[in-house]
Structure formats: C-alpha cells, structure tokens
Tab-separated table of C-alpha atoms in Angstrom:
chain	number	residue	atom	x	y	z
A	1	MET	CA	-39.026	138.497	60.666
A	2	SER	CA	-40.472	136.512	63.555
A	3	LEU	CA	-40.346	132.716	63.686
A	4	ILE	CA	-44.118	132.561	63.112
A	5	GLN	CA	-43.851	134.856	60.072
A	6	PHE	CA	-40.977	132.814	58.647
A	7	THR	CA	-42.842	129.541	59.119
A	8	LEU	CA	-45.961	130.955	57.428
A	9	PHE	CA	-43.855	132.342	54.564
A	10	PHE	CA	-42.131	128.992	54.003
A	11	PHE	CA	-45.416	127.088	54.154
A	12	ILE	CA	-46.932	129.308	51.427
A	13	ILE	CA	-43.880	128.819	49.200
A	14	PHE	CA	-43.941	125.077	49.962
A	15	LEU	CA	-47.572	124.759	48.841
A	16	HIS	CA	-46.982	126.841	45.722
A	17	ASN	CA	-44.153	124.637	44.505
A	18	SER	CA	-45.593	121.244	45.474
A	19	LYS	CA	-48.309	119.381	43.691
A	20	THR	CA	-51.519	118.273	45.386
A	21	VAL	CA	-51.354	114.503	45.503
A	22	THR	CA	-54.434	112.428	44.745
A	23	SER	CA	-55.124	108.703	44.767
A	24	SER	CA	-54.352	108.572	41.035
A	25	THR	CA	-50.927	110.201	41.378
A	26	SER	CA	-47.908	108.203	40.246
A	27	PHE	CA	-44.363	108.980	41.289
A	28	ILE	CA	-40.875	108.537	39.895
A	29	ALA	CA	-37.354	108.738	41.315
A	30	PRO	CA	-33.937	108.383	39.666
A	31	ILE	CA	-31.652	105.432	40.432
A	32	THR	CA	-27.897	105.661	40.020
A	33	ARG	CA	-25.276	102.919	40.090
A	34	ASP	CA	-22.166	103.457	42.194
A	35	PRO	CA	-19.207	101.865	40.361
A	36	SER	CA	-16.992	101.572	43.441
A	37	THR	CA	-19.480	99.603	45.564
A	38	GLU	CA	-21.642	98.198	42.725
A	39	LEU	CA	-24.711	99.303	44.702
A	40	TYR	CA	-27.666	101.485	43.725
A	41	THR	CA	-28.819	104.819	45.078
A	42	ILE	CA	-32.300	106.327	44.865
A	43	THR	CA	-32.804	110.088	45.145
A	44	ILE	CA	-35.844	111.416	47.004
A	45	SER	CA	-36.706	114.639	48.864
A	46	PHE	CA	-36.986	114.650	52.624
A	47	LYS	CA	-37.380	116.997	55.612
A	48	THR	CA	-38.549	120.641	55.715
A	49	PRO	CA	-37.362	122.549	53.796
A	50	LEU	CA	-37.338	119.659	51.316
A	51	GLN	CA	-33.807	118.459	50.675
A	52	SER	CA	-32.617	116.163	47.899
A	53	THR	CA	-31.495	112.996	49.683
A	54	ASN	CA	-29.577	109.991	48.360
A	55	LEU	CA	-30.430	106.639	49.926
A	56	LEU	CA	-29.140	103.127	49.322
A	57	LEU	CA	-31.779	101.179	47.383
A	58	ASP	CA	-32.588	98.009	49.341
A	59	LEU	CA	-35.339	95.959	47.763
A	60	GLY	CA	-35.813	93.736	50.814
A	61	ALA	CA	-35.574	96.170	53.737
A	62	LYS	CA	-38.477	96.577	56.170
A	63	PHE	CA	-38.300	100.373	56.488
A	64	THR	CA	-36.325	103.446	55.474
A	65	TRP	CA	-33.619	104.863	57.733
A	66	ILE	CA	-31.593	108.050	57.642
A	67	ASP	CA	-28.603	109.538	59.464
A	68	CYS	CA	-29.958	111.794	62.222
A	69	THR	CA	-26.713	113.076	63.688
A	70	PRO	CA	-27.173	116.760	64.638
A	71	ASP	CA	-24.986	118.132	61.839
A	72	SER	CA	-26.732	115.947	59.220
A	73	TYR	CA	-30.440	116.231	59.981
A	74	THR	CA	-32.184	119.609	60.141
A	75	SER	CA	-35.945	119.820	59.693
A	76	THR	CA	-38.737	121.990	61.080
A	77	THR	CA	-41.387	119.276	60.682
A	78	HIS	CA	-39.884	116.155	62.229
A	79	ARG	CA	-41.846	114.470	65.026
A	80	TYR	CA	-41.009	111.565	67.271
A	81	ILE	CA	-43.254	108.554	67.973
A	82	PRO	CA	-44.016	108.024	71.684
A	83	CYS	CA	-43.636	104.564	73.166
A	84	GLY	CA	-46.878	102.760	73.896
A	85	THR	CA	-48.759	104.256	70.959
A	86	ASN	CA	-50.560	102.165	68.364
A	87	LEU	CA	-48.157	103.451	65.729
A	88	CYS	CA	-45.162	102.288	67.741
A	89	ALA	CA	-46.734	98.865	68.247
A	90	SER	CA	-47.469	98.534	64.523
A	91	LEU	CA	-43.791	99.167	63.794
A	92	THR	CA	-42.884	96.002	65.731
A	93	SER	CA	-40.691	98.110	67.991
A	94	LEU	CA	-38.598	96.053	70.383
A	95	ALA	CA	-37.398	98.898	72.600
A	96	CYS	CA	-38.173	102.284	74.101
A	97	SER	CA	-35.466	104.932	74.000
A	98	ASN	CA	-34.446	107.982	76.013
A	99	CYS	CA	-31.880	110.606	75.052
A	100	PHE	CA	-29.590	112.752	77.162
A	101	ARG	CA	-28.551	115.258	74.500
A	102	PRO	CA	-30.519	118.362	73.500
A	103	THR	CA	-33.871	117.420	71.956
A	104	GLY	CA	-33.853	117.026	68.167
A	105	PRO	CA	-34.249	114.470	65.363
A	106	GLY	CA	-33.503	111.066	66.837
A	107	CYS	CA	-33.184	112.439	70.351
A	108	HIS	CA	-36.338	112.403	72.490
A	109	ASN	CA	-37.388	110.731	75.706
A	110	ASN	CA	-39.916	107.894	75.770
A	111	SER	CA	-39.389	107.459	72.037
A	112	CYS	CA	-40.281	104.425	69.930
A	113	ALA	CA	-37.033	102.725	68.921
A	114	LEU	CA	-36.119	100.536	65.967
A	115	PHE	CA	-33.103	98.571	64.739
A	116	PRO	CA	-32.088	99.889	61.298
A	117	GLU	CA	-29.727	97.545	59.474
A	118	ASN	CA	-26.841	98.029	57.073
A	119	PRO	CA	-27.031	95.023	54.690
A	120	VAL	CA	-23.484	95.529	53.423
A	121	ILE	CA	-21.537	95.364	56.684
A	122	LYS	CA	-24.288	93.333	58.413
A	123	ASN	CA	-24.630	95.719	61.324
A	124	THR	CA	-27.425	97.414	63.247
A	125	VAL	CA	-27.880	100.093	65.902
A	126	LEU	CA	-30.674	101.046	68.285
A	127	ALA	CA	-32.233	104.266	66.974
A	128	GLN	CA	-35.401	106.287	67.372
A	129	ALA	CA	-38.221	106.285	64.854
A	130	LEU	CA	-39.457	109.576	63.461
A	131	ILE	CA	-42.071	111.136	61.185
A	132	ASP	CA	-41.261	113.821	58.615
A	133	TYR	CA	-42.136	115.177	55.181
A	134	PHE	CA	-41.152	113.158	52.136
A	135	ALA	CA	-41.581	113.940	48.444
A	136	LEU	CA	-41.163	112.412	45.004
A	137	ASN	CA	-41.649	113.777	41.517
A	138	VAL	CA	-45.060	112.960	40.106
A	139	THR	CA	-45.115	111.404	36.633
A	140	ASP	CA	-47.458	110.523	33.806
A	141	GLY	CA	-45.135	107.675	32.843
A	142	GLN	CA	-43.337	109.802	30.251
A	143	ASN	CA	-41.915	112.793	32.113
A	144	PRO	CA	-41.326	113.882	35.687
A	145	GLY	CA	-43.517	116.613	37.118
A	146	GLN	CA	-43.379	118.760	40.208
A	147	LEU	CA	-42.736	117.326	43.630
A	148	GLY	CA	-45.678	115.594	45.247
A	149	VAL	CA	-45.528	115.678	49.020
A	150	VAL	CA	-46.103	112.531	51.051
A	151	PRO	CA	-46.827	113.750	54.602
A	152	ASP	CA	-46.280	111.777	57.798
A	153	PHE	CA	-43.631	109.486	56.369
A	154	VAL	CA	-42.364	107.050	59.000
A	155	ALA	CA	-38.661	106.217	59.056
A	156	SER	CA	-35.933	105.305	61.482
A	157	CYS	CA	-33.003	107.417	62.504
A	158	SER	CA	-29.495	105.998	62.626
A	159	ASP	CA	-26.069	107.299	63.490
A	160	ASN	CA	-23.367	107.766	60.891
A	161	SER	CA	-21.619	104.527	61.861
A	162	LEU	CA	-24.288	102.717	59.856
A	163	LEU	CA	-23.162	104.472	56.662
A	164	ARG	CA	-19.933	102.460	56.461
A	165	GLY	CA	-19.582	100.493	53.247
A	166	LEU	CA	-22.300	102.463	51.459
A	167	PRO	CA	-21.779	104.694	48.401
A	168	ASP	CA	-20.340	108.155	49.005
A	169	GLY	CA	-23.001	110.811	49.464
A	170	VAL	CA	-25.609	108.403	50.803
A	171	SER	CA	-27.518	109.513	53.926
A	172	GLY	CA	-29.329	106.279	54.704
A	173	LEU	CA	-31.338	103.471	53.165
A	174	ALA	CA	-34.626	103.291	51.258
A	175	GLY	CA	-36.504	100.147	52.281
A	176	LEU	CA	-38.711	98.693	49.534
A	177	GLY	CA	-39.620	95.417	51.258
A	178	ARG	CA	-43.016	93.829	51.810
A	179	SER	CA	-43.727	95.472	55.168
A	180	ASN	CA	-46.428	98.061	55.832
A	181	TYR	CA	-43.779	100.714	56.473
A	182	SER	CA	-41.637	100.276	53.383
A	183	LEU	CA	-41.375	103.273	51.075
A	184	PRO	CA	-43.829	102.012	48.421
A	185	ALA	CA	-46.300	100.725	51.028
A	186	GLN	CA	-46.483	104.090	52.784
A	187	VAL	CA	-46.952	105.998	49.537
A	188	SER	CA	-49.710	103.568	48.581
A	189	SER	CA	-51.406	103.617	51.980
A	190	VAL	CA	-51.530	107.388	52.398
A	191	TYR	CA	-53.244	107.894	49.054
A	192	ALA	CA	-55.312	104.684	48.928
A	193	SER	CA	-53.676	103.646	45.670
A	194	PRO	CA	-52.525	100.208	44.488
A	195	ASN	CA	-49.218	99.111	45.994
A	196	ILE	CA	-47.421	98.569	42.710
A	197	PHE	CA	-43.908	99.773	42.015
A	198	ALA	CA	-41.326	99.112	39.331
A	199	LEU	CA	-37.546	99.287	39.092
A	200	CYS	CA	-35.358	99.713	36.030
A	201	LEU	CA	-31.734	99.605	37.201
A	202	PRO	CA	-29.190	101.375	34.970
A	203	GLY	CA	-26.592	99.229	33.243
A	204	VAL	CA	-22.933	99.226	34.176
A	205	SER	CA	-22.007	101.382	31.158
A	206	SER	CA	-24.801	103.927	31.680
A	207	ALA	CA	-23.869	107.477	32.610
A	208	SER	CA	-27.527	108.393	33.179
A	209	SER	CA	-30.020	107.343	35.836
A	210	GLY	CA	-32.380	104.404	35.918
A	211	SER	CA	-35.912	104.756	37.262
A	212	ALA	CA	-38.148	103.743	40.147
A	213	PHE	CA	-41.909	104.122	39.617
A	214	PHE	CA	-44.386	104.124	42.517
A	215	ASN	CA	-48.189	103.887	42.689
A	216	THR	CA	-48.497	102.755	39.100
A	217	GLY	CA	-48.760	99.644	36.970
A	218	GLY	CA	-47.723	101.687	33.945
A	219	PRO	CA	-47.201	103.102	31.461
A	220	TYR	CA	-43.414	103.265	31.753
A	221	TYR	CA	-42.108	105.103	28.699
A	222	PHE	CA	-38.462	104.958	27.691
A	223	PHE	CA	-36.757	106.447	24.635
A	224	PRO	CA	-37.793	106.296	21.830
A	225	GLY	CA	-41.357	106.204	23.224
A	226	ILE	CA	-41.484	102.517	24.206
A	227	ASP	CA	-43.918	101.556	26.975
A	228	LEU	CA	-42.087	98.745	28.716
A	229	SER	CA	-45.153	97.785	30.769
A	230	SER	CA	-46.480	96.130	27.602
A	231	HIS	CA	-43.494	93.762	27.564
A	232	LEU	CA	-43.909	92.275	31.037
A	233	VAL	CA	-44.364	88.584	31.798
A	234	TYR	CA	-45.713	87.645	35.231
A	235	THR	CA	-44.907	85.070	37.878
A	236	PRO	CA	-46.239	84.805	41.459
A	237	LEU	CA	-44.395	86.380	44.370
A	238	ILE	CA	-43.723	83.742	47.023
A	239	LEU	CA	-43.926	84.470	50.747
A	240	ASN	CA	-41.080	83.166	52.878
A	241	PRO	CA	-42.742	82.625	56.283
A	242	ILE	CA	-39.459	83.093	58.141
A	243	GLY	CA	-37.717	86.447	58.140
A	244	PHE	CA	-33.932	86.677	58.478
A	245	THR	CA	-32.660	89.908	60.018
A	246	ILE	CA	-29.835	90.773	62.387
A	247	ILE	CA	-32.403	91.382	65.126
A	248	THR	CA	-34.916	88.525	65.288
A	249	TYR	CA	-38.610	89.382	64.999
A	250	TYR	CA	-40.305	86.165	66.092
A	251	GLY	CA	-43.288	85.105	64.022
A	252	GLN	CA	-42.585	87.687	61.311
A	253	PRO	CA	-42.368	86.583	57.655
A	254	SER	CA	-39.578	87.802	55.407
A	255	ASP	CA	-39.885	91.278	53.901
A	256	GLU	CA	-37.817	90.150	50.915
A	257	TYR	CA	-39.177	89.184	47.505
A	258	PHE	CA	-39.065	85.513	46.511
A	259	ILE	CA	-40.102	83.957	43.206
A	260	ASN	CA	-40.757	80.384	42.141
A	261	VAL	CA	-37.831	79.451	39.914
A	262	THR	CA	-38.310	75.771	39.060
A	263	SER	CA	-35.278	75.142	36.849
A	264	ILE	CA	-32.259	76.829	35.279
A	265	ASN	CA	-31.500	76.258	31.603
A	266	ILE	CA	-28.369	77.062	29.615
A	267	ASN	CA	-28.949	77.180	25.868
A	268	GLY	CA	-32.258	75.445	26.527
A	269	LYS	CA	-30.717	72.563	28.481
A	270	PRO	CA	-31.787	72.199	32.144
A	271	LEU	CA	-29.136	71.908	34.832
A	272	GLU	CA	-29.066	68.772	36.952
A	273	PHE	CA	-29.183	69.408	40.718
A	274	ASN	CA	-31.451	68.675	43.670
A	275	PRO	CA	-34.711	70.496	42.770
A	276	SER	CA	-35.736	70.766	46.428
A	277	LEU	CA	-33.112	73.510	46.759
A	278	LEU	CA	-35.449	75.773	44.787
A	279	THR	CA	-38.276	75.445	47.312
A	280	ILE	CA	-38.486	77.178	50.695
A	281	ASP	CA	-38.471	74.719	53.590
A	282	ASP	CA	-40.222	75.069	56.956
A	283	ASP	CA	-37.202	76.893	58.399
A	284	GLY	CA	-37.178	79.495	55.619
A	285	PHE	CA	-34.159	78.075	53.789
A	286	GLY	CA	-33.985	77.603	50.027
A	287	GLY	CA	-35.825	79.247	47.170
A	288	THR	CA	-34.969	82.244	45.007
A	289	ARG	CA	-35.019	85.898	46.030
A	290	LEU	CA	-34.123	89.212	44.447
A	291	SER	CA	-31.583	91.556	46.008
A	292	THR	CA	-30.345	95.011	45.020
A	293	VAL	CA	-27.627	94.836	47.696
A	294	THR	CA	-26.052	91.685	46.233
A	295	PRO	CA	-23.965	92.777	43.228
A	296	TYR	CA	-23.887	89.393	41.443
A	297	THR	CA	-26.194	86.397	41.514
A	298	THR	CA	-25.138	83.791	44.063
A	299	LEU	CA	-25.901	80.085	43.715
A	300	GLU	CA	-25.783	77.305	46.306
A	301	THR	CA	-22.591	75.310	45.736
A	302	SER	CA	-24.079	72.246	43.999
A	303	ILE	CA	-26.176	74.477	41.723
A	304	TYR	CA	-23.143	76.671	41.063
A	305	ASN	CA	-20.929	73.715	40.122
A	306	ALA	CA	-23.531	72.362	37.698
A	307	PHE	CA	-24.030	75.862	36.314
A	308	ILE	CA	-20.321	76.499	35.752
A	309	GLN	CA	-19.745	73.136	34.078
A	310	ALA	CA	-22.693	73.523	31.716
A	311	PHE	CA	-21.759	77.107	30.836
A	312	VAL	CA	-18.146	76.181	30.064
A	313	ASN	CA	-19.300	73.270	27.886
A	314	GLU	CA	-21.758	75.420	25.935
A	315	SER	CA	-19.153	78.162	25.529
A	316	ALA	CA	-16.666	75.637	24.157
A	317	ALA	CA	-19.151	74.929	21.371
A	318	LEU	CA	-18.720	78.616	20.454
A	319	ASN	CA	-14.927	78.108	20.294
A	320	LEU	CA	-14.437	80.028	23.529
A	321	THR	CA	-11.665	78.870	25.857
A	322	VAL	CA	-11.471	79.661	29.556
A	323	THR	CA	-8.572	81.885	30.589
A	324	ASP	CA	-7.147	82.873	33.980
A	325	ALA	CA	-9.871	83.860	36.437
A	326	VAL	CA	-10.233	87.237	38.123
A	327	SER	CA	-11.642	87.251	41.668
A	328	PRO	CA	-14.444	86.964	42.677
A	329	PHE	CA	-15.246	85.208	39.405
A	330	GLU	CA	-14.075	81.709	38.471
A	331	VAL	CA	-14.795	81.575	34.740
A	332	CYS	CA	-13.339	84.194	32.398
A	333	TYR	CA	-12.694	84.508	28.657
A	334	ALA	CA	-10.338	86.723	26.680
A	335	ALA	CA	-12.339	89.697	25.439
A	336	SER	CA	-10.502	89.563	22.119
A	337	ASP	CA	-12.124	86.172	21.389
A	338	VAL	CA	-15.693	87.387	21.927
A	339	TYR	CA	-17.872	89.268	19.468
A	340	SER	CA	-20.544	91.751	20.448
A	341	THR	CA	-24.291	91.694	19.863
A	342	PRO	CA	-27.039	94.244	20.652
A	343	LEU	CA	-27.632	92.246	23.860
A	344	GLY	CA	-24.002	92.284	24.947
A	345	PRO	CA	-21.152	89.815	24.390
A	346	ALA	CA	-22.094	86.597	22.590
A	347	PHE	CA	-22.292	83.833	25.188
A	348	PRO	CA	-24.719	80.985	25.989
A	349	VAL	CA	-28.212	82.100	26.972
A	350	ILE	CA	-29.429	81.477	30.532
A	351	ASP	CA	-33.119	81.008	31.347
A	352	LEU	CA	-34.637	81.057	34.815
A	353	VAL	CA	-37.777	78.982	34.309
A	354	MET	CA	-40.696	79.955	36.540
A	355	HIS	CA	-43.979	78.259	37.439
A	356	SER	CA	-44.544	77.217	33.820
A	357	GLU	CA	-42.100	76.144	31.107
A	358	ASP	CA	-43.220	78.990	28.858
A	359	VAL	CA	-42.602	81.603	31.575
A	360	PHE	CA	-38.890	82.287	31.863
A	361	TRP	CA	-36.533	85.164	32.627
A	362	ARG	CA	-33.901	85.201	29.891
A	363	ILE	CA	-30.428	86.408	30.825
A	364	SER	CA	-28.263	87.415	27.874
A	365	GLY	CA	-24.651	88.535	27.516
A	366	ALA	CA	-24.874	92.025	29.045
A	367	ASN	CA	-26.343	90.562	32.249
A	368	THR	CA	-24.433	87.281	32.157
A	369	MET	CA	-20.904	88.599	31.791
A	370	VAL	CA	-18.801	91.248	33.537
A	371	SER	CA	-16.077	93.176	31.733
A	372	VAL	CA	-12.857	93.156	33.751
A	373	ALA	CA	-9.714	95.115	32.896
A	374	ARG	CA	-6.619	93.087	33.743
A	375	GLU	CA	-4.016	94.964	35.756
A	376	ASP	CA	-1.078	93.127	34.196
A	377	GLU	CA	0.129	94.404	30.837
A	378	ASP	CA	0.130	91.064	29.024
A	379	GLY	CA	-3.165	89.656	30.259
A	380	GLY	CA	-5.631	91.714	28.230
A	381	ASP	CA	-9.217	92.480	29.164
A	382	VAL	CA	-11.566	89.604	29.917
A	383	TRP	CA	-15.254	88.794	30.136
A	384	CYS	CA	-16.068	86.946	33.368
A	385	LEU	CA	-19.198	84.997	34.216
A	386	GLY	CA	-21.011	87.218	36.738
A	387	PHE	CA	-22.255	84.505	39.087
A	388	VAL	CA	-20.611	83.485	42.361
A	389	ASP	CA	-20.598	80.507	44.725
A	390	GLY	CA	-23.010	81.125	47.607
A	391	GLY	CA	-21.769	78.263	49.785
A	392	GLU	CA	-23.044	74.808	50.701
A	393	LYS	CA	-25.820	75.755	53.104
A	394	PRO	CA	-26.891	79.310	52.322
A	395	ARG	CA	-30.126	80.764	53.621
A	396	THR	CA	-31.333	81.238	50.039
A	397	SER	CA	-30.274	78.879	47.250
A	398	VAL	CA	-30.443	81.469	44.457
A	399	VAL	CA	-30.064	85.202	45.077
A	400	ILE	CA	-30.590	87.206	41.892
A	401	GLY	CA	-28.157	90.111	42.150
A	402	GLY	CA	-28.146	93.628	40.823
A	403	HIS	CA	-26.015	92.938	37.732
A	404	GLN	CA	-28.552	90.429	36.450
A	405	MET	CA	-31.381	92.962	37.009
A	406	GLU	CA	-29.762	95.863	35.160
A	407	ASP	CA	-31.585	97.023	32.022
A	408	ASN	CA	-34.520	94.796	32.992
A	409	LEU	CA	-37.870	96.273	34.029
A	410	LEU	CA	-39.184	94.615	37.193
A	411	GLN	CA	-42.694	95.365	38.457
A	412	PHE	CA	-43.642	94.404	42.018
A	413	ASP	CA	-47.421	94.105	42.213
A	414	LEU	CA	-48.355	93.698	45.877
A	415	VAL	CA	-52.061	93.738	45.002
A	416	SER	CA	-51.970	90.647	42.790
A	417	MET	CA	-48.832	89.309	44.519
A	418	ARG	CA	-46.882	88.892	41.328
A	419	LEU	CA	-43.613	89.968	39.739
A	420	GLY	CA	-43.644	91.355	36.237
A	421	PHE	CA	-40.334	91.039	34.398
A	422	SER	CA	-39.282	92.093	30.923
A	423	SER	CA	-35.961	90.262	30.517
A	424	SER	CA	-33.390	92.557	28.893
A	425	VAL	CA	-34.959	95.731	27.501
A	426	LEU	CA	-31.982	96.006	25.134
A	427	VAL	CA	-33.930	93.750	22.784
A	428	HIS	CA	-36.394	96.639	22.358
A	429	ASP	CA	-33.625	99.082	21.384
A	430	THR	CA	-33.840	100.949	24.669
A	431	ASN	CA	-32.273	100.787	28.125
A	432	CYS	CA	-33.101	101.703	31.703
A	433	ALA	CA	-31.142	104.965	31.519
A	434	SER	CA	-33.326	106.390	28.742
A	435	PHE	CA	-36.273	107.747	30.748
A	436	ASN	CA	-36.640	111.477	30.098
A	437	PHE	CA	-35.598	113.104	33.368
A	438	THR	CA	-34.496	116.280	31.566
A	439	ASP	CA	-37.969	117.836	31.820
A	440	ASP	CA	-37.832	117.787	35.611
A	441	PRO	CA	-39.196	121.186	36.675
A	442	GLY	CA	-37.715	120.829	40.155
A	443	VAL	CA	-39.310	122.011	43.336
C-alpha cells in the first residue's frame, strides 16, 4: 500500500469514528488523582492517529505543552508555526528557534518558540510551538459519546526534562488558564461556543475518575441522576493585572483564577487579620486564587496563625485535643477521638465568605482534614488540618488547593466572568467520581 493510499484509508476511518463537532457540542474528559504526588491528571486524545494522552491538570497555565522527544511524539498531522506570523505574535512568543536534528515535532527551522513551565519543580525550557489534532469525548451531560475532533490545536513542545516531579505516565500539561490559547479557550473559539468549563475533582478515597466539562454551562449529571449545575452559587472572577511566571511577559495580566474572598469564618466566627491581605495590590500581590497544582490550601502567615488558633479553640469545644503533628501539617487529632459524618470527619465548619455575606464556600470535614497513617506502631492514625503556612510575604495571600476542591463542582464562566461553586457535593449524596464514564463508546 502506498503512502497516499494509507493516508486516505486512515482519513476515512478517522472520519467514520469521530463525531462532527458543532457550536452546540459539549465535551467531557476524565480526571484522576495521583496519590503519590497529590496532583491531578486529565486524559485527552492527541496527534494522528489519535492517541490517549495523560496531561497534568493546571488550572492557571497559559497553554498546553507536551513532550516532543522523537521517541515520544509521532503524528502525521503536526505542523510548526513559522516565526513572524500573526499566530506566532498572538502567542506572545519571545524567541525564534532553529533545530539541527532531523525535522520532526518540535524540530524545525525558523519556528515560533515558547517557554513551557513545570509548576511543580518551577522550571522552564525553550521549545517550539506546534499545531496538531486534538479530541475529547462529546457529552450530553449524562454520558460520554464518541470523540469530537478539535482541529488546529495549538500547543508547545517540551523535552522530557520538564516531566520531572509530575505523575507517572504523564506526557505534558493541560493549561486551563485565562489566555486565548488555553485548552478551554481554543475549544470555545474554534466552535464559536461559550467559554464555560467545569471541574469536579475526585476525592482522595475515590478509585474512579472525576470530570472536566468543556463548552457547557450544564447540565452536569452525577449518580443517581443529580444535575449539579442546579446547585451552583456564583461569585465574580477577579483579574490580577500582574502575571507571575518564570519567564516575565511584561504588561500581561495573570492567567490564573482569582476570587474575591472577603473574610474567613470558623463555625460562623470571622477570623481577625489585616483585611487588605485579601485584596490584590498594584504589584499583583495578595488576594485569593485557585490552584490544582497546590495540594493543600496555603495561607499567609498572619492569616494562618489566626486560622490555626481559632480552629483549635473551636475543636476543643468538641472535646478534641491536639496530638503530635505530622509534616507538613501542624494541627492533628487522634482519629479514634473523631466520629464520622456523611460530609467527612466531624470538625468545625470553615466558610470562605465572598462578595456578600450570604455567598460563601463551605468547607466541611472531608475537605478540611487529611487522614494520615502514623508510621510508628503506638501513634495511631490521625486527622490533620489540611492547610499550610504560605509564608510572611507570599505572592498570593490565600491559595485554595486541590484537596479543598475535591468533590466540589467548580464552573469557570469566562463569558460572565464568574465562578460557580457547589461546596461539597457529598451533601447531595453524590461525589465527583460518580459520572457515568462506563458508556464511553471509544474512538
């Protein structure tokens, strides 16, 4: 069979097994939690032939990147982006790249270059941008359907050194930030659909996948037939005018998602700290952002100290006594002293109060505490408060981490510039790992 015949044969099979995507098409992808790194992986299809690809889920990243080393990246449809083109300029490219190896993915002359970043090890490399085929399962909000192809998807290459510190089996990073070349923005732009996506991260005890929805404001059905979009409360998304990346892009706002937390309550009692820490100053410092690459919520030191003291006091009223701490946590309790509820272990309730006193994100036991198995024989298992000290002068005063987002539905509406949040979906007798992926027909 000639190369032309093979290409034509593959293209016919490709069209037969892929759904025609329209402006009303919604997409879904599974999210898994890696217990060793406490990070999240999203599974998409990429390249030609389409290949199932695991990427680190990074809510605040500008663009998607993937390992393009010759033994890792094989595709018949990849294209490079020449320097000096409008597309290259729109990517805010800071360099033009040549390559002295045989031509292939990530190796062309006069190629538009980017700086993909690893948020875990805080590293970057100079790598070439590329265009290739990308696909997600379509969905009606209840079940996954066939793969819907998103053509001309723009990403960055990287080398495998940028995979250090990431979950095993990951080939790169899925950027979901506010830029025009994030994953959700490209899906929205190509099909002229609203840029709305939602995440439901699986809980620490879940063996099944959570869900990422794209191009849809709902419905989002989870077992036993609960549409979680009907349980969302909304607060504005706040723009941080100063972006913080390893490579500085002057004049560029942050691609991360900030919200207007105005106070933090424990059992209904507000913490006492300098409220200006919750606002973003002219240099981009302060405020509250969400991060899927930060395992546990971090608090500026003065907020953290007030938080810890109030939590310990409220826990004492429940006859709970602090025991020896387990790093990185400072406040732990013997598991044998704590009783369970449908929302996790019984501990004081934490509320992140938003722009109005009646708009708050409630954090209950399953998202507040972390179960830790003691290594010593006599210590016994403990529940530790899953918040950590972020330092005295952090870039962001409050960083809401992945553990606090698990089993919560979060909708990012870039049309209305608002965040929809459900608080714990456990209160509705469901969880983020209960979407029906079993009807996936595959490619």
